[in-house]
Structures are given as C-alpha cells and as structure tokens.
Amino acid sequence: MKSRFDPMTVAAMAVAVVSISATAPLTAAATASPLAMAFWRNALGFAVLGPVLLLLRRRQVVRVARRERALLRREQWRPLAVSALAATALALHFAAFMTSTRLTTVAMSTALIATQPVWQALIAAGQGARFSRRTWTGLIVAVVGAAAAAGLDIKSGGTALMGDLLALAGAVAGAGYTALSHKARADMGTTMYSTVCSLVCGLELFVICRLAGIHLTGFDTSTNLSLLGLLVLPQLLGLGAMNFALGRTSATTMSVLLLLETPVAALAAWWFMGQSVEAAAVPGLLLTMVGVTIAVTSSEAERKPAPHDGRLPQAASYQGHSTALPPPPASTWGPAFKQPEPGVHSPVLIPPWPISPPAPGRSTTRDPRVAWAGLGDSSTITLSYHGAGVFDTLPMVRRREQDTPADTDTRRIRT
C-alpha cells in the first residue's frame, strides 16, 4: 500500500514506538513476581479491549443470546484447539520475556526478543516456505549479532546468561504464537479468536501463579504504577497508535520501526533505573537490528503481488459501483454460486453482501473476493510485539462471519 507520512502518521508511529518501548523498563522496575506481572498484563488488557472487540460483533452476540445460532460451529472446533495452543505459546512468551527483564539488562532482553522474525522464518521454512538469499543473509546477520551481544553474559554466566536464554525462549514462543495464530484465524473470526486466546492465556498464567504460590495482590505502590503504565502505554496507546499508523503506511515500515524498541528501552532504563549497557555489547545489538531489518524488508518484497491493469472479468454494475461476479464454488467463506454458462445471457447479479461507497481517492474496481476471503490490500503486521498481546494480529479489514448475508459487512475499518 502507498504510505502517507503526514504529521499525524509520523506522530502515531512515534507514540507507538515509545509506548511499546516502555514494556521492559516498567516490568524490570516492579517488585512483584514477573509471572504475576504477566498475568495482570494480560488480564487488564483483555478487561479493557475485550468488550470493544465484542462490540464489533454485537449482532452475532445478540443472536447467540437469543439462541438463534450457536456460539461455535462444527467447523470451528479444530481452529479452537489451535487457538488454545496459540494461547499457551503466548503465555510462555509473556512469562519468559517478563522474567528475563529481571535477570539481564533491558537492552539485552529487548534485543533478543526482537529476533522473533528469525524464528518465524525458520518455522515457515520447516513448513516448506522458500526465501531469497537476502532474507537468509539478514537472518544469519541477526543471529551473529545476537550471539556477539550475548558474548559477555555467556562468559560471566549466572543470572545474566539465564536472562538471555529466557529472552530467546520468549522470541521462539512469540514466533510459535504468530504461526499458530495465522493457522487458527484462517477459519475463525478475529473477535472469536482474540476472546478465546486471551481467556486461555490468562487462565494458564493464573494457574501457574497459584501452583507456584505467587501472590497476585498486595503489591506496593511502584508495582501498581508499573501495572497501570503497562495498561496505558503499550496496551492502549501503543496498540491504538500502531493500528492508526498501519492504516496509512505498510506493515513492513511499522515492523522496522518497532525495532527501535531496543535503543529506546535501553535509554529509558539508563535514565530512570541507572542501568547501563556494556560497550562491548553495542556492536552486537546493532548487528541484530540490521539483520532483522534486512530479513523483514526482503520478506515483504517477496510477498508483493505482480502489477495488473485493475480490470475485472465479467464486471457487473450495482448501485453505481463496479463489482465482479460472486466468488466461485471453491471459496470456503460462503455459499457456492453457479457461474453463468458461456454465451448465455444472464441478468445482472446482485452480490449478497452490502457494498459501501468507496473512500475518496480509492479505486472502485477492488475485487470483492478479496474481502470475501477476509483479506485486505493492507496486510497485518508480521512482527508481533509483546506489548500488544493477543490483539496484535487485528486485520485492517473486518473478516466476514459465516452468517446470513444481512449480517455481513465488508467495509474497511481501522481497529
């Protein structure tokens, strides 16, 4: 998509980076157990954003309450199991990352957690995906940089090395969460997926805290302020600003900007906590960021579709807008429609979904099959960050629910 770097977009990107960068310093400054912080981080975020997500499907919620339809369809039980696995990976990500901020420096923790795209690429490669030499070069550079940055901790051992290993484990868990999320959301709407994943993640963290005898209440003032900061900064301001920016710029641009979390978090830890960064670790940290940047940008270039003339076959006119015939029977997102036989006159077909007037300056020849499949011309962010929790994969286009045509809506929304 075409980027628009107006003052509002630049300000939103700056707010997103600064807000997300506060995650590690706020966690490290608290005195409560990192697992308790992880639980409340997830629970408070869902308590605020969960109702907002449910409002996006309020008509479906009313139908379920009236017993007009089931909460889950038969074909959604398998994605539900995958969602539970994704929630487990997310819980591990929260627990590992937030614990690592107490054992090693904020700079090392955020730099190693930023290697998540490396593990995402390795998971995709194991599933048969192919990458260019530039992508593999970026991944190798990132791994070499992470190893160089962690060299001092490897030599000294102790808690610092354990913190580095936990940060890497958090990156691997985050990559697993992203991979499972893409698989689950292929057959499950965003609202349902986010709700299930958040509840399961919160319950798992709660059970772990109870079994380990970790107190979830009675925190001191600094911890309560840290929890409030985690809710306001990364969860609300960070997520809101990032989604606003994603409506005006590409996911790759935002992914690269999120890598600035490492220097911004390190600067905040030095300013407020007096936590310094070893000079010998700086080249490795920079090398890690450069490698991840190369990998992310090259992967986006590989996914860029080939140009076309924008014309649609068998176009029909509906309410003054150009559209196409309904999706072929191969589509799994709605009822099959019989295509007209060649040479036989067919009346104008009216699509069974509402068509909103196009936005000013936007082409009116967008194939509705794109919206039917739940995909938009702006992709979701590929670099999941720990500050967004289960809400980091909200699409820029509302996914079509498998309900009656009257309950569907393919209008573009900004989450």
Tab-separated table of C-alpha atoms in Angstrom:
chain	number	residue	atom	x	y	z
A	1	MET	CA	0.000	0.000	0.000
A	2	LYS	CA	1.054	3.594	-0.544
A	3	SER	CA	2.466	5.223	2.568
A	4	ARG	CA	1.264	8.637	3.690
A	5	PHE	CA	3.811	10.227	6.015
A	6	ASP	CA	1.720	13.183	7.113
A	7	PRO	CA	2.255	14.717	10.578
A	8	MET	CA	-0.494	12.580	12.140
A	9	THR	CA	1.056	9.356	10.834
A	10	VAL	CA	4.552	10.315	11.988
A	11	ALA	CA	3.197	11.240	15.419
A	12	ALA	CA	1.303	7.934	15.658
A	13	MET	CA	4.413	5.938	14.760
A	14	ALA	CA	6.464	7.843	17.349
A	15	VAL	CA	3.844	7.248	20.045
A	16	ALA	CA	3.681	3.551	19.145
A	17	VAL	CA	7.460	3.062	19.392
A	18	VAL	CA	7.822	5.000	22.648
A	19	SER	CA	4.798	3.337	24.274
A	20	ILE	CA	5.855	-0.171	23.309
A	21	SER	CA	9.411	0.507	24.454
A	22	ALA	CA	8.105	1.121	27.976
A	23	THR	CA	7.187	-2.562	28.415
A	24	ALA	CA	10.587	-3.858	29.501
A	25	PRO	CA	11.585	-0.928	31.796
A	26	LEU	CA	8.209	-0.964	33.564
A	27	THR	CA	8.445	-4.717	34.127
A	28	ALA	CA	12.028	-4.504	35.377
A	29	ALA	CA	11.209	-1.652	37.767
A	30	ALA	CA	8.367	-3.531	39.519
A	31	THR	CA	8.956	-5.576	42.663
A	32	ALA	CA	6.226	-8.195	42.150
A	33	SER	CA	6.915	-11.577	40.577
A	34	PRO	CA	7.307	-11.423	36.779
A	35	LEU	CA	4.682	-14.173	36.456
A	36	ALA	CA	2.209	-12.065	38.439
A	37	MET	CA	3.041	-9.105	36.199
A	38	ALA	CA	2.451	-11.295	33.141
A	39	PHE	CA	-0.955	-12.362	34.450
A	40	TRP	CA	-2.148	-8.857	35.211
A	41	ARG	CA	-0.643	-7.593	31.958
A	42	ASN	CA	-2.886	-9.976	30.036
A	43	ALA	CA	-5.939	-9.706	32.310
A	44	LEU	CA	-6.043	-5.903	32.416
A	45	GLY	CA	-5.542	-5.641	28.681
A	46	PHE	CA	-8.401	-8.001	27.934
A	47	ALA	CA	-10.685	-6.371	30.511
A	48	VAL	CA	-10.344	-3.087	28.631
A	49	LEU	CA	-10.140	-4.209	24.994
A	50	GLY	CA	-12.235	-7.394	25.163
A	51	PRO	CA	-15.594	-5.581	25.337
A	52	VAL	CA	-14.519	-3.336	22.451
A	53	LEU	CA	-13.803	-6.368	20.291
A	54	LEU	CA	-17.131	-7.955	21.206
A	55	LEU	CA	-18.929	-4.757	20.170
A	56	LEU	CA	-17.625	-5.300	16.646
A	57	ARG	CA	-19.784	-8.432	16.529
A	58	ARG	CA	-22.638	-7.260	18.714
A	59	ARG	CA	-25.267	-8.519	16.269
A	60	GLN	CA	-23.799	-12.013	16.396
A	61	VAL	CA	-23.635	-11.821	20.196
A	62	VAL	CA	-27.337	-10.898	20.312
A	63	ARG	CA	-28.196	-13.819	18.055
A	64	VAL	CA	-26.299	-16.196	20.319
A	65	ALA	CA	-28.081	-14.773	23.379
A	66	ARG	CA	-31.420	-15.313	21.648
A	67	ARG	CA	-30.381	-18.875	20.754
A	68	GLU	CA	-30.752	-18.137	17.059
A	69	ARG	CA	-27.332	-19.608	16.329
A	70	ALA	CA	-24.567	-21.494	18.082
A	71	LEU	CA	-21.561	-19.764	19.572
A	72	LEU	CA	-19.255	-22.164	17.754
A	73	ARG	CA	-19.945	-24.023	14.547
A	74	ARG	CA	-18.842	-27.549	13.891
A	75	GLU	CA	-16.028	-26.455	11.569
A	76	GLN	CA	-14.624	-24.106	14.241
A	77	TRP	CA	-13.773	-26.736	16.842
A	78	ARG	CA	-10.441	-27.579	15.237
A	79	PRO	CA	-9.391	-23.902	14.959
A	80	LEU	CA	-10.469	-23.566	18.589
A	81	ALA	CA	-7.926	-26.212	19.587
A	82	VAL	CA	-5.254	-24.390	17.579
A	83	SER	CA	-6.248	-21.163	19.347
A	84	ALA	CA	-5.677	-22.869	22.695
A	85	LEU	CA	-2.179	-23.876	21.569
A	86	ALA	CA	-1.527	-20.301	20.424
A	87	ALA	CA	-2.647	-19.039	23.842
A	88	THR	CA	-0.206	-21.430	25.511
A	89	ALA	CA	2.614	-20.099	23.331
A	90	LEU	CA	1.587	-16.554	24.217
A	91	ALA	CA	1.592	-17.365	27.936
A	92	LEU	CA	5.111	-18.792	27.595
A	93	HIS	CA	6.154	-15.680	25.694
A	94	PHE	CA	4.877	-13.379	28.431
A	95	ALA	CA	6.397	-15.448	31.237
A	96	ALA	CA	9.816	-15.834	29.583
A	97	PHE	CA	10.209	-12.260	28.385
A	98	MET	CA	8.996	-10.539	31.542
A	99	THR	CA	11.209	-12.762	33.695
A	100	SER	CA	14.228	-12.039	31.505
A	101	THR	CA	13.948	-8.308	32.209
A	102	ARG	CA	14.789	-9.026	35.859
A	103	LEU	CA	17.783	-11.292	35.151
A	104	THR	CA	19.575	-9.399	32.386
A	105	THR	CA	19.656	-5.828	31.152
A	106	VAL	CA	16.668	-4.256	29.442
A	107	ALA	CA	18.759	-3.690	26.313
A	108	MET	CA	19.732	-7.372	26.034
A	109	SER	CA	16.212	-8.556	26.769
A	110	THR	CA	14.562	-6.369	24.138
A	111	ALA	CA	17.284	-7.060	21.555
A	112	LEU	CA	16.998	-10.832	21.913
A	113	ILE	CA	13.200	-10.764	21.921
A	114	ALA	CA	13.429	-8.809	18.654
A	115	THR	CA	14.892	-11.908	16.978
A	116	GLN	CA	11.357	-13.296	16.740
A	117	PRO	CA	11.249	-12.859	12.904
A	118	VAL	CA	14.265	-15.177	12.704
A	119	TRP	CA	12.345	-17.967	14.389
A	120	GLN	CA	9.221	-17.157	12.380
A	121	ALA	CA	11.235	-17.623	9.198
A	122	LEU	CA	12.690	-20.913	10.424
A	123	ILE	CA	9.201	-22.190	11.269
A	124	ALA	CA	7.977	-21.156	7.820
A	125	ALA	CA	10.996	-22.812	6.200
A	126	GLY	CA	10.180	-26.018	8.067
A	127	GLN	CA	6.689	-25.829	6.580
A	128	GLY	CA	8.087	-25.618	3.061
A	129	ALA	CA	8.406	-21.865	2.536
A	130	ARG	CA	11.290	-20.614	0.390
A	131	PHE	CA	13.237	-17.431	0.992
A	132	SER	CA	15.662	-15.428	-1.077
A	133	ARG	CA	19.355	-15.120	-0.361
A	134	ARG	CA	18.771	-11.640	1.003
A	135	THR	CA	16.335	-12.987	3.593
A	136	TRP	CA	18.720	-15.720	4.711
A	137	THR	CA	21.558	-13.183	4.829
A	138	GLY	CA	19.519	-10.991	7.151
A	139	LEU	CA	18.650	-13.943	9.387
A	140	ILE	CA	22.290	-15.007	9.634
A	141	VAL	CA	23.396	-11.447	10.431
A	142	ALA	CA	20.755	-11.212	13.165
A	143	VAL	CA	21.858	-14.497	14.739
A	144	VAL	CA	25.530	-13.485	14.634
A	145	GLY	CA	24.678	-10.127	16.193
A	146	ALA	CA	22.647	-11.744	18.979
A	147	ALA	CA	25.482	-14.156	19.742
A	148	ALA	CA	28.016	-11.313	19.793
A	149	ALA	CA	25.849	-9.191	22.078
A	150	ALA	CA	25.343	-12.083	24.487
A	151	GLY	CA	29.048	-12.946	24.483
A	152	LEU	CA	29.768	-11.139	27.729
A	153	ASP	CA	26.868	-12.840	29.500
A	154	ILE	CA	27.994	-16.215	28.170
A	155	LYS	CA	31.454	-15.645	29.650
A	156	SER	CA	30.196	-14.442	33.008
A	157	GLY	CA	27.309	-16.934	33.268
A	158	GLY	CA	24.941	-16.627	36.215
A	159	THR	CA	21.625	-14.812	36.124
A	160	ALA	CA	22.560	-12.663	33.117
A	161	LEU	CA	23.024	-15.733	30.928
A	162	MET	CA	19.753	-17.179	32.209
A	163	GLY	CA	18.020	-13.912	31.318
A	164	ASP	CA	19.422	-14.051	27.789
A	165	LEU	CA	18.226	-17.625	27.339
A	166	LEU	CA	14.768	-16.719	28.618
A	167	ALA	CA	14.593	-13.781	26.202
A	168	LEU	CA	15.440	-16.125	23.318
A	169	ALA	CA	12.849	-18.591	24.585
A	170	GLY	CA	10.322	-15.741	24.622
A	171	ALA	CA	11.184	-14.923	20.998
A	172	VAL	CA	10.703	-18.556	19.972
A	173	ALA	CA	7.378	-18.723	21.846
A	174	GLY	CA	6.271	-15.481	20.183
A	175	ALA	CA	7.110	-16.931	16.766
A	176	GLY	CA	5.105	-20.044	17.600
A	177	TYR	CA	2.184	-17.889	18.701
A	178	THR	CA	2.272	-15.983	15.412
A	179	ALA	CA	2.402	-19.159	13.318
A	180	LEU	CA	-0.460	-20.757	15.237
A	181	SER	CA	-2.451	-17.517	15.056
A	182	HIS	CA	-2.296	-17.446	11.267
A	183	LYS	CA	-3.463	-21.054	11.141
A	184	ALA	CA	-6.322	-20.582	13.613
A	185	ARG	CA	-7.601	-17.343	12.105
A	186	ALA	CA	-7.931	-18.932	8.664
A	187	ASP	CA	-11.200	-20.497	9.871
A	188	MET	CA	-12.115	-18.324	12.870
A	189	GLY	CA	-13.050	-14.662	13.079
A	190	THR	CA	-10.778	-12.171	14.795
A	191	THR	CA	-13.220	-11.456	17.615
A	192	MET	CA	-13.745	-15.103	18.489
A	193	TYR	CA	-10.032	-15.879	18.213
A	194	SER	CA	-8.954	-12.919	20.359
A	195	THR	CA	-11.516	-13.727	23.030
A	196	VAL	CA	-10.618	-17.422	23.272
A	197	CYS	CA	-6.866	-16.837	23.117
A	198	SER	CA	-6.917	-14.121	25.773
A	199	LEU	CA	-9.061	-16.136	28.183
A	200	VAL	CA	-6.943	-19.276	27.839
A	201	CYS	CA	-3.691	-17.304	28.206
A	202	GLY	CA	-4.956	-15.546	31.333
A	203	LEU	CA	-6.237	-18.753	32.895
A	204	GLU	CA	-2.960	-20.555	32.261
A	205	LEU	CA	-0.932	-17.765	33.830
A	206	PHE	CA	-3.339	-17.691	36.781
A	207	VAL	CA	-2.981	-21.444	37.356
A	208	ILE	CA	0.822	-21.217	37.165
A	209	CYS	CA	0.863	-18.401	39.726
A	210	ARG	CA	-1.423	-20.321	42.086
A	211	LEU	CA	0.591	-23.542	41.816
A	212	ALA	CA	3.838	-21.657	42.409
A	213	GLY	CA	2.378	-19.815	45.417
A	214	ILE	CA	2.820	-16.409	43.786
A	215	HIS	CA	0.737	-13.627	45.305
A	216	LEU	CA	-1.459	-11.728	42.868
A	217	THR	CA	-2.499	-8.938	45.226
A	218	GLY	CA	-0.969	-6.720	47.894
A	219	PHE	CA	1.567	-5.011	45.633
A	220	ASP	CA	3.462	-1.908	46.620
A	221	THR	CA	2.962	1.466	45.002
A	222	SER	CA	5.757	1.092	42.430
A	223	THR	CA	4.341	-2.205	41.168
A	224	ASN	CA	0.814	-0.814	40.928
A	225	LEU	CA	2.135	2.147	38.947
A	226	SER	CA	4.056	-0.239	36.676
A	227	LEU	CA	0.884	-2.251	36.007
A	228	LEU	CA	-1.008	0.942	35.262
A	229	GLY	CA	1.786	2.009	32.919
A	230	LEU	CA	1.706	-1.359	31.122
A	231	LEU	CA	-2.014	-0.939	30.543
A	232	VAL	CA	-1.959	2.688	29.411
A	233	LEU	CA	1.279	2.780	27.397
A	234	PRO	CA	1.847	-0.437	25.385
A	235	GLN	CA	-1.689	-1.836	25.564
A	236	LEU	CA	-3.796	1.255	24.838
A	237	LEU	CA	-1.578	3.983	23.402
A	238	GLY	CA	0.855	1.615	21.700
A	239	LEU	CA	-1.769	-0.613	20.132
A	240	GLY	CA	-4.051	2.258	19.137
A	241	ALA	CA	-1.251	4.322	17.601
A	242	MET	CA	0.158	1.296	15.765
A	243	ASN	CA	-3.194	0.384	14.219
A	244	PHE	CA	-3.749	4.016	13.196
A	245	ALA	CA	-0.337	4.094	11.534
A	246	LEU	CA	-0.955	0.744	9.815
A	247	GLY	CA	-3.945	2.318	8.091
A	248	ARG	CA	-1.611	4.850	6.453
A	249	THR	CA	1.684	3.002	5.978
A	250	SER	CA	2.881	-0.502	5.249
A	251	ALA	CA	3.286	-3.295	7.777
A	252	THR	CA	6.968	-3.573	6.846
A	253	THR	CA	7.612	0.059	7.720
A	254	MET	CA	5.953	-0.381	11.097
A	255	SER	CA	7.817	-3.642	11.716
A	256	VAL	CA	11.173	-1.972	11.121
A	257	LEU	CA	10.253	0.994	13.318
A	258	LEU	CA	9.327	-1.363	16.149
A	259	LEU	CA	12.955	-2.490	16.188
A	260	LEU	CA	13.726	0.912	17.698
A	261	GLU	CA	12.284	-0.525	20.895
A	262	THR	CA	15.753	-1.780	21.849
A	263	PRO	CA	17.597	1.585	21.941
A	264	VAL	CA	14.571	3.471	23.320
A	265	ALA	CA	14.046	0.908	26.105
A	266	ALA	CA	17.775	0.899	26.899
A	267	LEU	CA	17.765	4.703	27.108
A	268	ALA	CA	14.725	4.645	29.417
A	269	ALA	CA	16.352	2.012	31.658
A	270	TRP	CA	19.531	4.092	31.868
A	271	TRP	CA	17.645	7.322	32.602
A	272	PHE	CA	15.192	6.021	35.202
A	273	MET	CA	16.979	2.965	36.624
A	274	GLY	CA	20.650	3.776	36.108
A	275	GLN	CA	21.079	0.609	34.050
A	276	SER	CA	23.970	0.910	31.626
A	277	VAL	CA	24.872	-1.099	28.526
A	278	GLU	CA	28.300	-2.669	28.139
A	279	ALA	CA	30.221	-1.017	25.301
A	280	ALA	CA	31.325	-4.422	24.006
A	281	ALA	CA	27.665	-5.454	23.526
A	282	VAL	CA	26.683	-2.415	21.423
A	283	PRO	CA	28.062	-3.719	18.052
A	284	GLY	CA	26.194	-6.982	18.520
A	285	LEU	CA	22.961	-5.181	19.365
A	286	LEU	CA	23.252	-3.005	16.273
A	287	LEU	CA	24.076	-6.027	14.117
A	288	THR	CA	20.967	-7.814	15.384
A	289	MET	CA	18.743	-4.890	14.448
A	290	VAL	CA	20.333	-4.590	11.000
A	291	GLY	CA	19.884	-8.312	10.318
A	292	VAL	CA	16.229	-8.319	11.356
A	293	THR	CA	15.611	-5.216	9.233
A	294	ILE	CA	17.087	-6.922	6.163
A	295	ALA	CA	15.016	-10.058	6.750
A	296	VAL	CA	11.742	-8.185	7.304
A	297	THR	CA	12.091	-5.881	4.312
A	298	SER	CA	13.151	-8.651	1.933
A	299	SER	CA	10.279	-10.896	3.035
A	300	GLU	CA	7.791	-8.120	2.282
A	301	ALA	CA	9.302	-7.624	-1.171
A	302	GLU	CA	8.828	-11.331	-1.904
A	303	ARG	CA	5.137	-11.126	-0.965
A	304	LYS	CA	4.472	-8.089	-3.179
A	305	PRO	CA	1.902	-9.073	-5.835
A	306	ALA	CA	2.523	-8.635	-9.515
A	307	PRO	CA	1.042	-5.481	-11.086
A	308	HIS	CA	-2.183	-5.737	-13.046
A	309	ASP	CA	-4.348	-3.433	-15.082
A	310	GLY	CA	-7.056	-3.309	-12.417
A	311	ARG	CA	-9.807	-4.575	-14.746
A	312	LEU	CA	-12.139	-7.295	-13.512
A	313	PRO	CA	-13.582	-10.021	-15.699
A	314	GLN	CA	-17.337	-10.235	-16.164
A	315	ALA	CA	-17.920	-6.976	-14.318
A	316	ALA	CA	-21.432	-6.022	-13.324
A	317	SER	CA	-22.895	-2.767	-12.125
A	318	TYR	CA	-24.526	-2.468	-8.710
A	319	GLN	CA	-25.698	0.776	-7.151
A	320	GLY	CA	-23.288	2.748	-9.301
A	321	HIS	CA	-20.215	0.736	-8.228
A	322	SER	CA	-18.188	-1.644	-10.327
A	323	THR	CA	-18.020	-5.122	-8.884
A	324	ALA	CA	-17.499	-8.686	-10.025
A	325	LEU	CA	-19.452	-11.873	-10.005
A	326	PRO	CA	-19.703	-13.685	-6.681
A	327	PRO	CA	-16.832	-15.976	-5.659
A	328	PRO	CA	-16.530	-19.374	-7.334
A	329	PRO	CA	-17.702	-22.505	-5.508
A	330	ALA	CA	-14.123	-23.201	-4.410
A	331	SER	CA	-14.404	-20.396	-1.859
A	332	THR	CA	-14.811	-21.606	1.723
A	333	TRP	CA	-16.120	-18.302	3.003
A	334	GLY	CA	-19.695	-18.511	1.819
A	335	PRO	CA	-22.288	-20.338	-0.252
A	336	ALA	CA	-21.376	-21.504	-3.726
A	337	PHE	CA	-22.758	-19.585	-6.687
A	338	LYS	CA	-23.288	-21.109	-10.087
A	339	GLN	CA	-21.404	-19.264	-12.777
A	340	PRO	CA	-23.357	-18.405	-15.957
A	341	GLU	CA	-22.654	-20.583	-18.953
A	342	PRO	CA	-20.591	-19.013	-21.764
A	343	GLY	CA	-22.707	-17.360	-24.402
A	344	VAL	CA	-25.876	-17.406	-22.315
A	345	HIS	CA	-27.349	-14.058	-21.349
A	346	SER	CA	-27.504	-13.628	-17.617
A	347	PRO	CA	-29.184	-10.790	-15.715
A	348	VAL	CA	-27.156	-8.505	-13.513
A	349	LEU	CA	-26.232	-10.351	-10.344
A	350	ILE	CA	-26.527	-8.503	-7.057
A	351	PRO	CA	-23.877	-9.591	-4.545
A	352	PRO	CA	-25.327	-10.905	-1.260
A	353	TRP	CA	-23.152	-8.577	0.831
A	354	PRO	CA	-23.598	-4.802	1.328
A	355	ILE	CA	-21.291	-2.620	-0.709
A	356	SER	CA	-20.227	0.649	0.848
A	357	PRO	CA	-19.383	3.676	-1.284
A	358	PRO	CA	-15.638	3.781	-1.971
A	359	ALA	CA	-13.464	6.138	0.017
A	360	PRO	CA	-12.354	9.315	-1.771
A	361	GLY	CA	-9.359	8.620	-3.959
A	362	ARG	CA	-9.707	4.831	-3.713
A	363	SER	CA	-10.281	2.666	-6.753
A	364	THR	CA	-13.785	1.253	-7.203
A	365	THR	CA	-12.562	-1.856	-9.024
A	366	ARG	CA	-11.476	-3.816	-5.961
A	367	ASP	CA	-12.355	-7.472	-6.338
A	368	PRO	CA	-14.952	-8.343	-3.655
A	369	ARG	CA	-13.492	-11.833	-3.462
A	370	VAL	CA	-10.624	-10.283	-1.540
A	371	ALA	CA	-12.997	-9.129	1.191
A	372	TRP	CA	-14.896	-12.422	0.983
A	373	ALA	CA	-11.741	-14.299	1.955
A	374	GLY	CA	-11.087	-11.933	4.842
A	375	LEU	CA	-8.024	-10.368	3.239
A	376	GLY	CA	-7.333	-6.718	2.569
A	377	ASP	CA	-4.986	-4.781	0.377
A	378	SER	CA	-3.060	-3.841	3.522
A	379	SER	CA	-1.539	-6.761	5.349
A	380	THR	CA	-1.434	-7.303	9.074
A	381	ILE	CA	1.760	-6.627	10.928
A	382	THR	CA	4.161	-9.541	10.639
A	383	LEU	CA	6.398	-8.671	13.579
A	384	SER	CA	4.284	-9.456	16.632
A	385	TYR	CA	5.372	-7.499	19.682
A	386	HIS	CA	4.955	-8.454	23.308
A	387	GLY	CA	3.178	-5.230	24.163
A	388	ALA	CA	0.094	-5.975	22.057
A	389	GLY	CA	-0.694	-9.378	23.478
A	390	VAL	CA	-3.432	-11.283	21.711
A	391	PHE	CA	-4.634	-8.178	19.904
A	392	ASP	CA	-1.542	-7.736	17.722
A	393	THR	CA	-2.967	-9.506	14.674
A	394	LEU	CA	-6.103	-7.432	14.134
A	395	PRO	CA	-6.604	-7.103	10.359
A	396	MET	CA	-7.288	-3.868	8.573
A	397	VAL	CA	-10.399	-5.451	7.011
A	398	ARG	CA	-13.150	-6.979	9.080
A	399	ARG	CA	-13.302	-10.725	8.452
A	400	ARG	CA	-16.587	-11.935	7.051
A	401	GLU	CA	-18.556	-14.057	9.508
A	402	GLN	CA	-20.274	-17.173	8.185
A	403	ASP	CA	-23.734	-15.840	8.859
A	404	THR	CA	-26.653	-14.742	6.766
A	405	PRO	CA	-25.911	-12.110	4.112
A	406	ALA	CA	-27.762	-9.494	6.138
A	407	ASP	CA	-25.252	-9.820	8.959
A	408	THR	CA	-22.157	-9.449	6.805
A	409	ASP	CA	-20.174	-6.340	6.237
A	410	THR	CA	-17.024	-5.962	4.209
A	411	ARG	CA	-16.458	-2.304	4.866
A	412	ARG	CA	-12.939	-1.357	5.733
A	413	ILE	CA	-12.380	-0.498	9.394
A	414	ARG	CA	-9.478	0.782	11.358
A	415	THR	CA	-9.109	-1.099	14.617
